[in-house]
Structures are given as structure tokens and as C-alpha cells.
Amino acid sequence: MTGGSTYIVSLPIEWVREGGLGAGDTVLLNIKPDRSLSITPDSGNKKQTLRSMVEMTTSDDQEENFRFLVANYLVGYDIIRVVSPGGFTAAERKYLKDAARKRLIGIEIVEESRTEVVLQNLLNFQDITLEKSLQSMFRIILSMMEDSIVALREGDIELARDIAQRDNDVDKFYLLSVRQIKAALDDSNLARKIGIKNSKDCLGYRLIIKLMERIGDHVQGIAHTVIQMDGNSEENGDIVEMGLLSQKLFQDSFICVLEINTDIANNVIRTSRMISALGNKIRQKSEVSGEPYSLSGERRRKIIESFHRIAEYSADIAEMVINMKATDLKESLSGETQVLEQA
């Protein structure tokens, strides 16, 4: 204490050096729900460009190399050099460029040579809230679900093919959301900018977007199965009904995410059990008729299982919302208790 009314905090010299701070620089104090303080350097409008290098391995599976690129994208690198010591083949170069453009939002090819491809993130994801990313992901999945039910009911193969292709767009927003959450864990100021009020919610949101991505995969699987059915839409009425219920459940689960509404969340969990029971009823009906042993019956079984999984994942999303709400209440009560103790 100095001067009778001023309190001074001494900062560790190692921390100051690592942050590149000097005399006259500003630091930010963030008050946590438990009344503790978080101190971070004020970078202002300056943004450090993070660079990395990925060296391609000798593998017949090009997806293996692409996973390393995705990992660097997710942890927040802005410029990624992909290097092939022996030089890229035409097929490797095409796969890398096409996959990056189709599956990573904001990534563009800025340099190329025989042995390397340089990719740069041109999107300032700090300007996009996590809620907007989730809403974009949700709208794509919902449109896929709506069209998958139409394709199933009408045996529309072309529509089913279009649905399958849209899953790439789901993956793009999934990876963008993961990148945002990882960055928010490292920077509480960024977390607030993209709409994350409590860093403890990051784990909940991470699980929610993974569940949404899995729902998108199941809708894509339904579309592929409809294509295999070759336009046969007979006797699918009961499965269509199950699909409509699963679609409504997914919509409600996302509403409770946006509103952190536990009443809707509990209703989603109850309804998911009803959908599971309906799926069991349809399967039992097929077993009586001997249908599951036919090729058509096997394909119907796959669709029933996917709608069942969608309902279960929607219930899991609802459970995460209840858990996040409980965490918020706990910290709110903790803060009130500390204020009363001080009083």
C-alpha cells in the first residue's frame, strides 16, 4: 500500500518478459466470478501473426497429412507452410488445395513452389461470435434433415446426393468453432468478444458442437442410404414420422443452447425416450414380417438407427445445457456468499 489509498501489485519479471511488456504498457484486470483477478497484457488492436510448418509424411493416405494441417489450423496458426521434401505430386497438391478450401473457413493458398504450399487464414474469427458459428452450423444441419425426410418420403435420389455434399459445410463451421473455443481458453478478453461469458463453458460448447457434427454425419448417412434404395419410397411412412420427431427434437435442443433453458432441455430428454421407443416398435414390426433379413430391410434399419442416434445426441446436448446452467448458478451463489461475508 502506498499513499494511504493506492494498492500496488508486483508482476513476475519472467511473465513480463514473455509478454514483451515494458514501462508504460497497459495490462488488463478481469474480475472472475469467484472474485479472483486475471491479469493479461493489453494487445490493443495489434495481432501477432502465428506461423507453423507441417512436413508431409510418406503415406498413401493423403488424409493423414491433411490432419496435421487441420491440427495447426485449430490451435490458431495464421500462416501454415506445408512442406514436401521430395516435392508434391500433382495428386497430392490438388488434394491439399481442394481439401483446405472445402473444409477450412478463411484459408487461402498464398504461395506455391515445387516443395511447399503456404496457406494463410484471411478470416478474423474474432469478429464472429461463437453463437453465429453455431447458428450457421445448425441451419445447415437442419436444412439437411428437412431435405433428407423429403428424399426418403419421395425417393428423390438427386436431393439425397445434394444433402451428402452439404456435410462439408457442416465440418467447416465445426472446425471454425473449435478454433474459436481453443483461442478463448487462452485469452479471456477474446472469449468475451466472441460471446463466451465464462471460460468454464468452453468445455460444454466443445462437446455440444461435436454432438452437432455427429448429427450432421448421421443425416449424411441417411442420404447415402436413400441413394442406395434407388428411388424406392414404399412403406417408409413410419420412418418418416420418426424422422420428423427427431428433426423437431434437434431444433428444440438448439433453442435450449441459445437460451440456456433447462425446461426445454428436460423436455428434449423426455421426448428422446419416446423416439427411441418408436424406433424399437418399428424394428419389432419389421422382425415379425421378416423384412430385416432383406436388403431393403437392412437399409431401413440403418435409417431408423440414424434417427435414433440423432434423438440421443439431441438429448446429450440438452444435458450439457443443464450442466452449464448448474455451473452458472454455483458461481453466482458463490459470489453472493462472498459479498455477504465481506459485509
XYZ file of N, CA and C in Angstrom, residues 6-253:
744
model
N -3.638 3.763 -2.272
C -3.281 3.082 -3.513
C -2.634 1.727 -3.211
N -3.104 0.692 -3.898
C -2.530 -0.649 -3.744
C -1.709 -0.991 -4.985
N -0.570 -1.601 -4.778
C 0.349 -1.919 -5.873
C 0.536 -3.427 -5.956
N 0.517 -3.964 -7.195
C 0.776 -5.380 -7.433
C 2.097 -5.505 -8.169
N 2.944 -6.382 -7.684
C 4.235 -6.633 -8.334
C 4.100 -7.804 -9.296
N 4.545 -7.625 -10.548
C 4.420 -8.660 -11.571
C 5.723 -9.443 -11.700
N 5.662 -10.764 -11.876
C 6.885 -11.578 -12.047
C 7.645 -11.154 -13.300
N 8.958 -10.981 -13.173
C 9.767 -10.496 -14.290
C 9.724 -11.442 -15.486
N 9.653 -12.787 -15.226
C 9.599 -13.742 -16.335
C 8.327 -13.550 -17.163
N 7.225 -13.323 -16.463
C 5.933 -13.120 -17.149
C 5.970 -11.854 -17.982
N 6.575 -10.783 -17.445
C 6.671 -9.509 -18.156
C 7.496 -9.668 -19.432
N 8.610 -10.394 -19.322
C 9.480 -10.576 -20.487
C 8.814 -11.420 -21.565
N 8.163 -12.511 -21.134
C 7.487 -13.389 -22.098
C 6.376 -12.654 -22.841
N 5.740 -11.708 -22.170
C 4.661 -10.953 -22.810
C 5.144 -9.757 -23.599
N 6.475 -9.523 -23.590
C 7.034 -8.401 -24.339
C 6.614 -7.053 -23.778
N 6.403 -6.983 -22.460
C 5.935 -5.746 -21.835
C 7.103 -4.871 -21.399
N 6.840 -3.575 -21.300
C 7.842 -2.619 -20.837
C 7.183 -1.519 -20.045
N 7.986 -0.594 -19.548
C 7.455 0.522 -18.756
C 6.453 1.315 -19.582
N 5.301 1.623 -18.971
C 4.277 2.404 -19.652
C 3.242 1.579 -20.388
N 3.488 0.265 -20.549
C 2.494 -0.593 -21.214
C 1.304 -0.838 -20.290
N 0.213 -1.232 -20.889
C -1.039 -1.443 -20.140
C -1.329 -2.926 -19.987
N -1.833 -3.294 -18.800
C -2.347 -4.650 -18.591
C -3.822 -4.544 -18.211
N -4.558 -5.608 -18.472
C -5.995 -5.623 -18.194
C -6.290 -6.504 -16.997
N -7.150 -6.025 -16.105
C -7.592 -6.791 -14.943
C -9.007 -7.287 -15.198
N -9.194 -8.590 -15.101
C -10.512 -9.184 -15.313
C -10.976 -9.834 -14.012
N -12.145 -9.408 -13.514
C -12.673 -9.961 -12.267
C -13.456 -11.227 -12.577
N -13.038 -12.348 -12.004
C -13.686 -13.638 -12.201
C -14.899 -13.761 -11.279
N -15.804 -14.710 -11.583
C -16.983 -14.909 -10.724
C -16.632 -15.227 -9.274
N -15.459 -15.861 -9.046
C -15.070 -16.191 -7.667
C -14.305 -15.047 -7.007
N -14.314 -13.845 -7.641
C -13.690 -12.622 -7.145
C -12.177 -12.600 -7.310
N -11.609 -13.611 -7.935
C -10.175 -13.579 -8.219
C -9.924 -12.679 -9.426
N -8.682 -12.258 -9.607
C -8.325 -11.364 -10.707
C -7.447 -12.083 -11.727
N -7.713 -11.821 -12.994
C -6.880 -12.339 -14.075
C -6.198 -11.143 -14.733
N -4.876 -11.212 -14.862
C -4.109 -10.112 -15.456
C -3.586 -10.553 -16.816
N -3.891 -9.778 -17.866
C -3.435 -10.110 -19.222
C -2.856 -8.867 -19.886
N -1.857 -9.030 -20.749
C -1.324 -7.875 -21.477
C -2.389 -7.301 -22.406
N -2.417 -5.988 -22.544
C -3.364 -5.342 -23.448
C -2.697 -5.204 -24.805
N -3.108 -6.087 -25.716
C -2.501 -6.063 -27.051
C -3.126 -4.997 -27.943
N -4.218 -4.362 -27.454
C -4.897 -3.340 -28.243
C -5.388 -3.896 -29.552
N -5.088 -3.212 -30.635
C -5.507 -3.676 -31.959
C -4.423 -4.505 -32.635
N -3.283 -4.701 -31.945
C -2.190 -5.467 -32.543
C -2.500 -6.957 -32.466
N -2.271 -7.622 -33.530
C -2.486 -9.072 -33.549
C -1.226 -9.753 -34.058
N -0.698 -10.612 -33.253
C 0.517 -11.330 -33.636
C 0.187 -12.402 -34.656
N 0.973 -12.456 -35.737
C 0.784 -13.472 -36.762
C 1.538 -14.734 -36.358
N 0.814 -15.810 -36.164
C 1.412 -17.069 -35.738
C 1.698 -17.938 -36.953
N 2.916 -18.469 -37.013
C 3.338 -19.264 -38.162
C 3.717 -20.676 -37.730
N 3.488 -21.637 -38.630
C 3.894 -23.012 -38.343
C 4.295 -23.703 -39.640
N 4.931 -24.869 -39.495
C 5.319 -25.655 -40.657
C 4.869 -27.095 -40.458
N 4.292 -27.672 -41.497
C 3.863 -29.073 -41.486
C 4.653 -29.800 -42.566
N 5.385 -30.819 -42.172
C 6.136 -31.607 -43.149
C 5.348 -32.858 -43.489
N 5.093 -33.055 -44.773
C 4.306 -34.203 -45.208
C 5.078 -35.502 -44.985
N 4.369 -36.505 -44.523
C 4.965 -37.824 -44.333
C 4.725 -38.674 -45.570
N 5.527 -39.689 -45.727
C 5.333 -40.597 -46.859
C 4.211 -41.571 -46.500
N 3.037 -41.317 -47.019
C 1.875 -42.154 -46.724
C 0.974 -42.201 -47.944
N 0.378 -43.354 -48.158
C -0.569 -43.486 -49.268
C -1.893 -42.799 -48.951
N -2.142 -42.571 -47.651
C -3.385 -41.936 -47.219
C -3.156 -40.430 -47.086
N -3.644 -39.656 -48.056
C -3.424 -38.214 -48.038
C -4.166 -37.546 -46.886
N -5.219 -38.191 -46.388
C -5.971 -37.644 -45.264
C -5.098 -37.545 -44.011
N -4.137 -38.455 -43.856
C -3.239 -38.423 -42.694
C -2.453 -37.119 -42.659
N -1.914 -36.707 -43.783
C -1.172 -35.445 -43.845
C -2.095 -34.256 -43.620
N -3.300 -34.326 -44.158
C -4.228 -33.208 -44.014
C -4.610 -33.009 -42.545
N -4.634 -34.100 -41.758
C -4.983 -33.983 -40.338
C -3.991 -33.088 -39.598
N -2.707 -33.141 -39.974
C -1.713 -32.277 -39.342
C -1.983 -30.811 -39.674
N -2.414 -30.555 -40.904
C -2.768 -29.196 -41.298
C -3.967 -28.706 -40.474
N -4.973 -29.556 -40.332
C -6.162 -29.200 -39.551
C -5.776 -28.907 -38.100
N -4.892 -29.719 -37.531
C -4.462 -29.520 -36.141
C -3.823 -28.146 -35.955
N -3.002 -27.720 -36.921
C -2.372 -26.401 -36.844
C -3.389 -25.280 -37.005
N -4.379 -25.506 -37.835
C -5.465 -24.533 -38.005
C -6.246 -24.372 -36.704
N -6.543 -25.491 -36.039
C -7.364 -25.465 -34.830
C -6.676 -24.752 -33.669
N -5.355 -24.907 -33.545
C -4.674 -24.274 -32.413
C -4.385 -22.798 -32.657
N -4.729 -22.287 -33.855
C -4.691 -20.845 -34.069
C -3.612 -20.286 -34.955
N -2.877 -21.140 -35.689
C -1.849 -20.611 -36.583
C -2.495 -19.880 -37.763
N -1.878 -18.733 -38.127
C -2.414 -17.915 -39.223
C -1.776 -18.258 -40.568
N -0.495 -18.582 -40.532
C 0.220 -18.958 -41.757
C 0.818 -20.346 -41.551
N 0.461 -21.268 -42.435
C 0.902 -22.656 -42.304
C 1.640 -23.058 -43.584
N 2.915 -23.417 -43.436
C 3.705 -23.883 -44.572
C 3.666 -25.406 -44.586
N 3.152 -25.958 -45.667
C 3.127 -27.413 -45.829
C 4.277 -27.769 -46.764
N 5.211 -28.563 -46.244
C 6.450 -28.845 -46.978
C 6.525 -30.323 -47.339
N 6.907 -30.590 -48.593
C 7.161 -31.954 -49.058
C 8.606 -32.007 -49.551
N 9.537 -32.549 -48.756
C 10.960 -32.533 -49.129
C 11.238 -33.089 -50.518
N 10.499 -34.124 -50.920
C 10.725 -34.715 -52.236
C 9.916 -34.062 -53.341
N 9.124 -33.051 -52.985
C 8.271 -32.382 -53.974
C 6.876 -32.995 -54.024
N 5.852 -32.170 -54.232
C 4.474 -32.639 -54.312
C 4.206 -33.304 -55.662
N 3.455 -34.381 -55.627
C 2.924 -34.917 -56.882
C 1.704 -34.075 -57.248
N 1.246 -34.189 -58.474
C 0.071 -33.415 -58.909
C -1.158 -33.788 -58.079
N -1.290 -35.088 -57.774
C -2.447 -35.551 -56.995
C -2.395 -35.021 -55.564
N -1.196 -35.014 -54.955
C -1.048 -34.520 -53.583
C -1.372 -33.033 -53.503
N -0.856 -32.273 -54.449
C -1.089 -30.832 -54.457
C -2.580 -30.521 -54.626
N -3.228 -31.230 -55.550
C -4.655 -30.995 -55.794
C -5.494 -31.354 -54.563
N -5.166 -32.495 -53.936
C -5.932 -32.917 -52.762
C -5.795 -31.894 -51.637
N -4.571 -31.453 -51.389
C -4.306 -30.497 -50.311
C -5.076 -29.198 -50.525
N -4.996 -28.657 -51.730
C -5.643 -27.380 -52.019
C -7.167 -27.501 -51.982
N -7.700 -28.559 -52.568
C -9.154 -28.746 -52.586
C -9.703 -28.981 -51.180
N -9.010 -29.828 -50.403
C -9.480 -30.138 -49.052
C -9.450 -28.900 -48.163
N -8.405 -28.085 -48.288
C -8.291 -26.878 -47.469
C -9.409 -25.897 -47.789
N -9.709 -25.719 -49.060
C -10.749 -24.770 -49.459
C -12.147 -25.256 -49.085
N -12.355 -26.567 -49.173
C -13.681 -27.119 -48.883
C -13.967 -27.243 -47.390
N -12.909 -27.435 -46.583
C -13.146 -27.821 -45.187
C -12.651 -26.826 -44.144
N -11.906 -25.792 -44.553
C -11.379 -24.822 -43.596
C -11.821 -23.417 -43.972
N -12.616 -22.788 -43.124
C -13.118 -21.445 -43.395
C -11.984 -20.434 -43.250
N -11.858 -19.549 -44.237
C -10.878 -18.466 -44.175
C -9.515 -18.808 -44.711
N -9.270 -20.072 -45.052
C -7.939 -20.495 -45.514
C -7.820 -20.307 -47.033
N -6.714 -19.658 -47.456
C -6.440 -19.471 -48.879
C -4.984 -19.833 -49.162
N -4.728 -20.264 -50.402
C -3.361 -20.564 -50.838
C -2.713 -19.243 -51.243
N -1.602 -18.866 -50.599
C -0.956 -17.582 -50.909
C 0.393 -17.747 -51.612
N 1.004 -18.942 -51.468
C 2.274 -19.192 -52.154
C 2.367 -20.668 -52.526
N 3.076 -20.933 -53.626
C 3.287 -22.321 -54.042
C 4.663 -22.470 -54.668
N 5.271 -23.613 -54.440
C 6.506 -23.971 -55.137
C 6.491 -25.489 -55.313
N 7.566 -26.046 -55.859
C 7.591 -27.484 -56.088
C 7.544 -28.265 -54.781
N 8.141 -27.677 -53.721
C 8.268 -28.420 -52.461
C 7.396 -27.883 -51.322
N 6.704 -26.771 -51.525
C 5.877 -26.269 -50.430
C 4.642 -25.529 -50.916
N 3.627 -25.545 -50.065
C 2.394 -24.784 -50.283
C 2.149 -23.985 -49.012
N 1.959 -22.681 -49.157
C 1.738 -21.806 -47.993
C 0.273 -21.406 -47.951
N -0.354 -21.684 -46.817
C -1.753 -21.340 -46.623
C -1.868 -20.265 -45.549
N -2.781 -19.338 -45.742
C -2.959 -18.252 -44.773
C -4.432 -18.113 -44.410
N -4.670 -17.886 -43.122
C -6.032 -17.635 -42.656
C -6.327 -16.152 -42.854
N -7.278 -15.835 -43.708
C -7.620 -14.445 -44.013
C -8.858 -13.977 -43.264
N -9.425 -14.857 -42.446
C -10.637 -14.518 -41.703
C -10.274 -14.125 -40.274
N -10.745 -12.971 -39.845
C -10.560 -12.575 -38.449
C -11.725 -13.166 -37.655
N -11.514 -14.369 -37.137
C -12.610 -15.070 -36.468
C -13.028 -14.383 -35.177
N -12.221 -13.394 -34.696
C -12.614 -12.644 -33.505
C -13.846 -11.775 -33.773
N -14.091 -11.475 -35.055
C -15.250 -10.653 -35.412
C -16.527 -11.474 -35.526
N -16.422 -12.788 -35.381
C -17.581 -13.671 -35.479
C -17.835 -14.284 -34.104
N -19.012 -14.094 -33.559
C -19.303 -14.681 -32.253
C -19.456 -16.190 -32.395
N -19.215 -16.880 -31.300
C -19.396 -18.328 -31.306
C -20.847 -18.682 -31.610
N -21.765 -17.856 -31.127
C -23.185 -18.110 -31.378
C -23.499 -18.086 -32.871
N -22.891 -17.146 -33.605
C -23.111 -17.078 -35.056
C -22.573 -18.327 -35.752
N -21.408 -18.791 -35.309
C -20.845 -20.016 -35.893
C -21.760 -21.202 -35.642
N -22.276 -21.305 -34.411
C -23.181 -22.404 -34.068
C -24.484 -22.304 -34.856
N -25.003 -21.084 -35.010
C -26.247 -20.914 -35.760
C -26.073 -21.309 -37.223
N -24.933 -20.953 -37.804
C -24.675 -21.337 -39.203
C -24.614 -22.853 -39.333
N -23.926 -23.492 -38.389
C -23.814 -24.950 -38.377
C -25.192 -25.585 -38.207
N -25.987 -25.032 -37.294
C -27.325 -25.558 -37.032
C -28.214 -25.449 -38.271
N -28.205 -24.285 -38.936
C -29.081 -24.089 -40.096
C -28.749 -25.068 -41.219
N -27.464 -25.328 -41.427
C -27.079 -26.279 -42.480
C -27.578 -27.684 -42.137
N -27.356 -28.105 -40.880
C -27.799 -29.451 -40.466
C -29.315 -29.564 -40.555
N -30.030 -28.523 -40.110
C -31.497 -28.561 -40.146
C -32.005 -28.674 -41.583
N -31.396 -27.920 -42.500
C -31.822 -27.998 -43.904
C -31.550 -29.392 -44.462
N -30.432 -29.997 -44.045
C -30.116 -31.366 -44.472
C -31.166 -32.353 -43.949
N -31.577 -32.167 -42.689
C -32.575 -33.062 -42.103
C -33.909 -32.931 -42.822
N -34.327 -31.683 -43.050
C -35.611 -31.447 -43.736
C -35.615 -32.110 -45.107
N -34.519 -31.925 -45.840
C -34.453 -32.491 -47.194
C -34.291 -34.010 -47.172
N -33.623 -34.540 -46.133
C -33.457 -35.999 -46.064
C -34.806 -36.686 -45.874
N -35.698 -36.053 -45.125
C -37.032 -36.621 -44.904
C -37.839 -36.575 -46.195
N -37.705 -35.461 -46.935
C -38.384 -35.352 -48.238
C -37.835 -36.410 -49.201
N -36.501 -36.554 -49.245
C -35.873 -37.534 -50.136
C -36.316 -38.950 -49.792
N -36.446 -39.237 -48.488
C -36.873 -40.561 -48.046
C -38.329 -40.809 -48.431
N -39.169 -39.808 -48.214
C -40.596 -39.959 -48.492
C -40.883 -40.087 -49.985
N -40.123 -39.349 -50.799
C -40.404 -39.303 -52.237
C -39.412 -40.115 -53.068
N -38.402 -40.699 -52.421
C -37.403 -41.466 -53.163
C -36.590 -40.601 -54.106
N -36.289 -39.354 -53.671
C -35.589 -38.383 -54.516
C -34.072 -38.571 -54.385
N -33.467 -39.240 -55.355
C -32.043 -39.555 -55.302
C -31.185 -38.304 -55.500
N -31.582 -37.404 -56.397
C -30.805 -36.194 -56.656
C -30.747 -35.308 -55.421
N -31.859 -35.200 -54.728
C -31.886 -34.414 -53.498
C -30.986 -35.059 -52.450
N -30.997 -36.371 -52.365
C -30.155 -37.097 -51.416
C -28.671 -36.849 -51.706
N -28.297 -36.809 -52.988
C -26.899 -36.544 -53.356
C -26.487 -35.136 -52.913
N -27.393 -34.174 -53.066
C -27.108 -32.795 -52.664
C -26.914 -32.704 -51.155
N -27.709 -33.447 -50.393
C -27.596 -33.466 -48.924
C -26.224 -33.972 -48.513
N -25.777 -35.046 -49.113
C -24.490 -35.648 -48.759
C -23.337 -34.665 -48.952
N -23.431 -33.834 -49.994
C -22.364 -32.875 -50.273
C -22.331 -31.733 -49.257
N -23.497 -31.418 -48.667
C -23.568 -30.299 -47.715
C -22.859 -30.586 -46.398
N -22.515 -31.841 -46.142
C -21.849 -32.169 -44.884
C -20.484 -31.493 -44.788
N -19.855 -31.180 -45.915
C -18.581 -30.451 -45.892
C -18.754 -29.083 -45.251
N -19.908 -28.438 -45.502
C -20.172 -27.119 -44.919
C -20.344 -27.227 -43.401
N -20.950 -28.321 -42.949
C -21.077 -28.553 -41.508
C -19.694 -28.672 -40.881
N -18.817 -29.436 -41.521
C -17.465 -29.645 -41.000
C -16.684 -28.333 -40.934
N -16.909 -27.447 -41.909
C -16.208 -26.165 -41.921
C -16.547 -25.332 -40.689
N -17.823 -25.248 -40.365
C -18.219 -24.457 -39.194
C -17.870 -25.173 -37.895
N -17.843 -26.494 -37.929
C -17.402 -27.253 -36.759
C -15.944 -26.912 -36.429
N -15.072 -26.949 -37.439
C -13.653 -26.669 -37.219
C -13.434 -25.210 -36.832
N -14.197 -24.293 -37.425
C -14.086 -22.879 -37.056
C -14.458 -22.686 -35.588
N -15.520 -23.347 -35.146
C -15.969 -23.222 -33.752
C -14.927 -23.780 -32.790
N -14.305 -24.904 -33.156
C -13.253 -25.475 -32.310
C -12.085 -24.491 -32.202
N -11.710 -23.877 -33.316
C -10.625 -22.877 -33.314
C -10.964 -21.718 -32.384
N -12.217 -21.251 -32.437
C -12.644 -20.153 -31.570
C -12.556 -20.541 -30.092
N -13.033 -21.736 -29.776
C -13.040 -22.176 -28.375
C -11.620 -22.342 -27.839
N -10.736 -22.913 -28.647
C -9.343 -23.080 -28.220
C -8.697 -21.721 -27.963
N -8.965 -20.751 -28.817
C -8.404 -19.412 -28.640
C -8.988 -18.744 -27.397
N -10.274 -18.966 -27.145
C -10.934 -18.366 -25.981
C -10.352 -18.891 -24.675
N -9.920 -20.152 -24.663
C -9.320 -20.723 -23.459
C -8.002 -20.042 -23.117
N -7.300 -19.548 -24.129
C -6.010 -18.889 -23.914
C -6.149 -17.398 -23.642
N -7.287 -16.813 -24.003
C -7.451 -15.358 -23.916
C -8.856 -15.030 -23.429
N -8.977 -14.623 -22.174
C -10.295 -14.327 -21.602
C -10.940 -13.116 -22.262
N -10.116 -12.166 -22.745
C -10.683 -10.997 -23.427
C -11.301 -11.403 -24.760
N -10.607 -12.289 -25.469
C -11.161 -12.804 -26.721
C -12.442 -13.574 -26.450
N -12.453 -14.352 -25.372
C -13.652 -15.129 -25.018
C -14.866 -14.215 -24.907
N -14.699 -13.074 -24.260
C -15.819 -12.143 -24.125
C -16.222 -11.564 -25.473
N -15.226 -11.307 -26.335
C -15.525 -10.733 -27.651
C -16.388 -11.664 -28.494
N -16.146 -12.966 -28.371
C -16.915 -13.909 -29.199
C -18.124 -14.478 -28.447
N -18.409 -13.895 -27.278
C -19.664 -14.218 -26.598
C -19.603 -15.304 -25.552
N -18.389 -15.703 -25.120
C -18.270 -16.704 -24.057
C -18.081 -15.963 -22.739
N -19.113 -15.957 -21.908
C -19.081 -15.191 -20.665
C -18.216 -15.851 -19.596
N -18.187 -17.169 -19.607
C -17.446 -17.906 -18.586
C -16.566 -18.939 -19.269
N -15.269 -18.891 -19.005
C -14.349 -19.815 -19.672
C -14.673 -21.281 -19.350
N -15.354 -21.505 -18.207
C -15.720 -22.872 -17.848
C -16.762 -23.448 -18.811
N -17.447 -22.571 -19.551
C -18.436 -23.038 -20.532
C -17.780 -23.578 -21.795
N -16.479 -23.335 -21.969
C -15.796 -23.762 -23.199
C -15.903 -25.273 -23.395
N -15.734 -26.023 -22.317
C -15.832 -27.482 -22.432
C -17.234 -27.885 -22.868
N -18.243 -27.247 -22.287
C -19.621 -27.554 -22.667
C -19.884 -27.268 -24.133
N -19.435 -26.114 -24.607
C -19.635 -25.761 -26.015
C -18.849 -26.701 -26.934
N -17.661 -27.100 -26.468
C -16.853 -28.027 -27.286
C -17.591 -29.342 -27.491
N -18.216 -29.849 -26.438
C -18.968 -31.104 -26.544
C -20.232 -30.918 -27.384
N -20.879 -29.765 -27.245
C -22.105 -29.505 -27.999
C -21.835 -29.487 -29.498
N -20.777 -28.795 -29.919
C -20.520 -28.728 -31.360
C -20.093 -30.088 -31.907
N -19.432 -30.909 -31.072
C -19.083 -32.252 -31.526
C -20.345 -33.087 -31.720
N -21.299 -32.957 -30.815
C -22.568 -33.677 -30.951
C -23.316 -33.210 -32.200
N -23.287 -31.909 -32.463
C -23.940 -31.392 -33.670
C -23.271 -31.944 -34.928
N -21.941 -32.007 -34.902
C -21.212 -32.556 -36.058
C -21.569 -34.016 -36.293
N -21.749 -34.776 -35.211
C -22.136 -36.182 -35.328
C -23.551 -36.306 -35.885
N -24.439 -35.394 -35.515
C -25.786 -35.404 -36.075
C -25.712 -35.174 -37.589
N -24.864 -34.225 -38.002
C -24.681 -33.987 -39.433
C -24.187 -35.230 -40.152
N -23.277 -35.983 -39.524
C -22.771 -37.222 -40.128
C -23.892 -38.243 -40.313
N -24.790 -38.342 -39.335
C -25.893 -39.306 -39.436
C -26.884 -38.888 -40.531
N -27.116 -37.583 -40.668
C -28.009 -37.129 -41.748
C -27.379 -37.448 -43.094
N -26.071 -37.252 -43.203
C -25.374 -37.618 -44.440
C -25.516 -39.118 -44.692
N -25.408 -39.922 -43.631
C -25.571 -41.374 -43.775
C -26.952 -41.747 -44.261
N -27.978 -41.041 -43.778
C -29.352 -41.288 -44.238
C -29.456 -41.005 -45.734
N -28.831 -39.889 -46.157
C -28.867 -39.532 -47.584
C -28.204 -40.614 -48.433
N -27.066 -41.127 -47.985
C -26.386 -42.194 -48.733
C -27.268 -43.449 -48.818
N -27.977 -43.748 -47.749
C -28.851 -44.925 -47.747
C -30.029 -44.734 -48.694
N -30.578 -43.527 -48.742
C -31.672 -43.235 -49.680
C -31.199 -43.436 -51.110
N -29.960 -43.015 -51.394
C -29.397 -43.216 -52.741
C -29.331 -44.702 -53.065
N -28.915 -45.513 -52.085
C -28.818 -46.964 -52.288
C -30.188 -47.612 -52.502
N -31.237 -46.976 -51.976
C -32.590 -47.523 -52.121
C -33.140 -47.333 -53.535
N -32.407 -46.528 -54.342
C -32.706 -46.392 -55.773
C -34.152 -45.981 -56.035
N -34.603 -44.963 -55.299
C -35.918 -44.400 -55.564
C -37.079 -45.144 -54.934
N -36.813 -46.190 -54.167
C -37.890 -46.951 -53.531
C -38.367 -46.215 -52.275
N -39.589 -45.705 -52.286
C -40.124 -44.948 -51.157
C -41.323 -45.640 -50.518
N -41.526 -46.894 -50.858
C -42.684 -47.614 -50.340
C -42.519 -47.963 -48.857
N -43.619 -47.889 -48.132
C -43.691 -48.315 -46.723
C -42.646 -47.642 -45.836
N -42.410 -46.356 -46.098
C -41.476 -45.605 -45.264
C -42.192 -44.606 -44.360
N -43.521 -44.673 -44.311
C -44.305 -43.694 -43.565
C -43.960 -43.630 -42.093
N -43.775 -44.799 -41.458
C -43.454 -44.815 -40.032
C -42.060 -44.260 -39.770
N -41.116 -44.496 -40.692
C -39.758 -43.967 -40.526
C -39.753 -42.447 -40.738
N -40.559 -41.986 -41.692
C -40.686 -40.540 -41.921
C -41.216 -39.848 -40.665
N -42.196 -40.478 -40.014
C -42.733 -39.920 -38.766
C -41.640 -39.815 -37.709
N -40.827 -40.862 -37.599
C -39.716 -40.845 -36.649
C -38.712 -39.746 -37.003
N -38.487 -39.556 -38.300
C -37.572 -38.518 -38.754
C -38.050 -37.122 -38.403
N -39.348 -36.880 -38.566
C -39.920 -35.567 -38.238
C -39.798 -35.272 -36.743
N -40.010 -36.293 -35.927
C -39.870 -36.117 -34.482
C -38.411 -35.835 -34.106
N -37.480 -36.523 -34.735
C -36.057 -36.304 -34.469
C -35.636 -34.899 -34.896
N -36.178 -34.458 -36.021
C -35.874 -33.111 -36.508
C -36.349 -32.054 -35.519
N -37.581 -32.196 -35.028
C -38.120 -31.244 -34.043
C -37.305 -31.276 -32.759
N -36.852 -32.448 -32.376
C -36.059 -32.584 -31.156
C -34.727 -31.853 -31.307
N -34.102 -31.993 -32.462
C -32.840 -31.297 -32.712
C -33.037 -29.782 -32.658
N -34.132 -29.299 -33.248
C -34.439 -27.872 -33.194
C -34.576 -27.395 -31.752
N -35.310 -28.141 -30.948
C -35.528 -27.758 -29.547
C -34.227 -27.793 -28.756
N -33.364 -28.766 -29.050
C -32.093 -28.853 -28.317
C -31.236 -27.629 -28.595
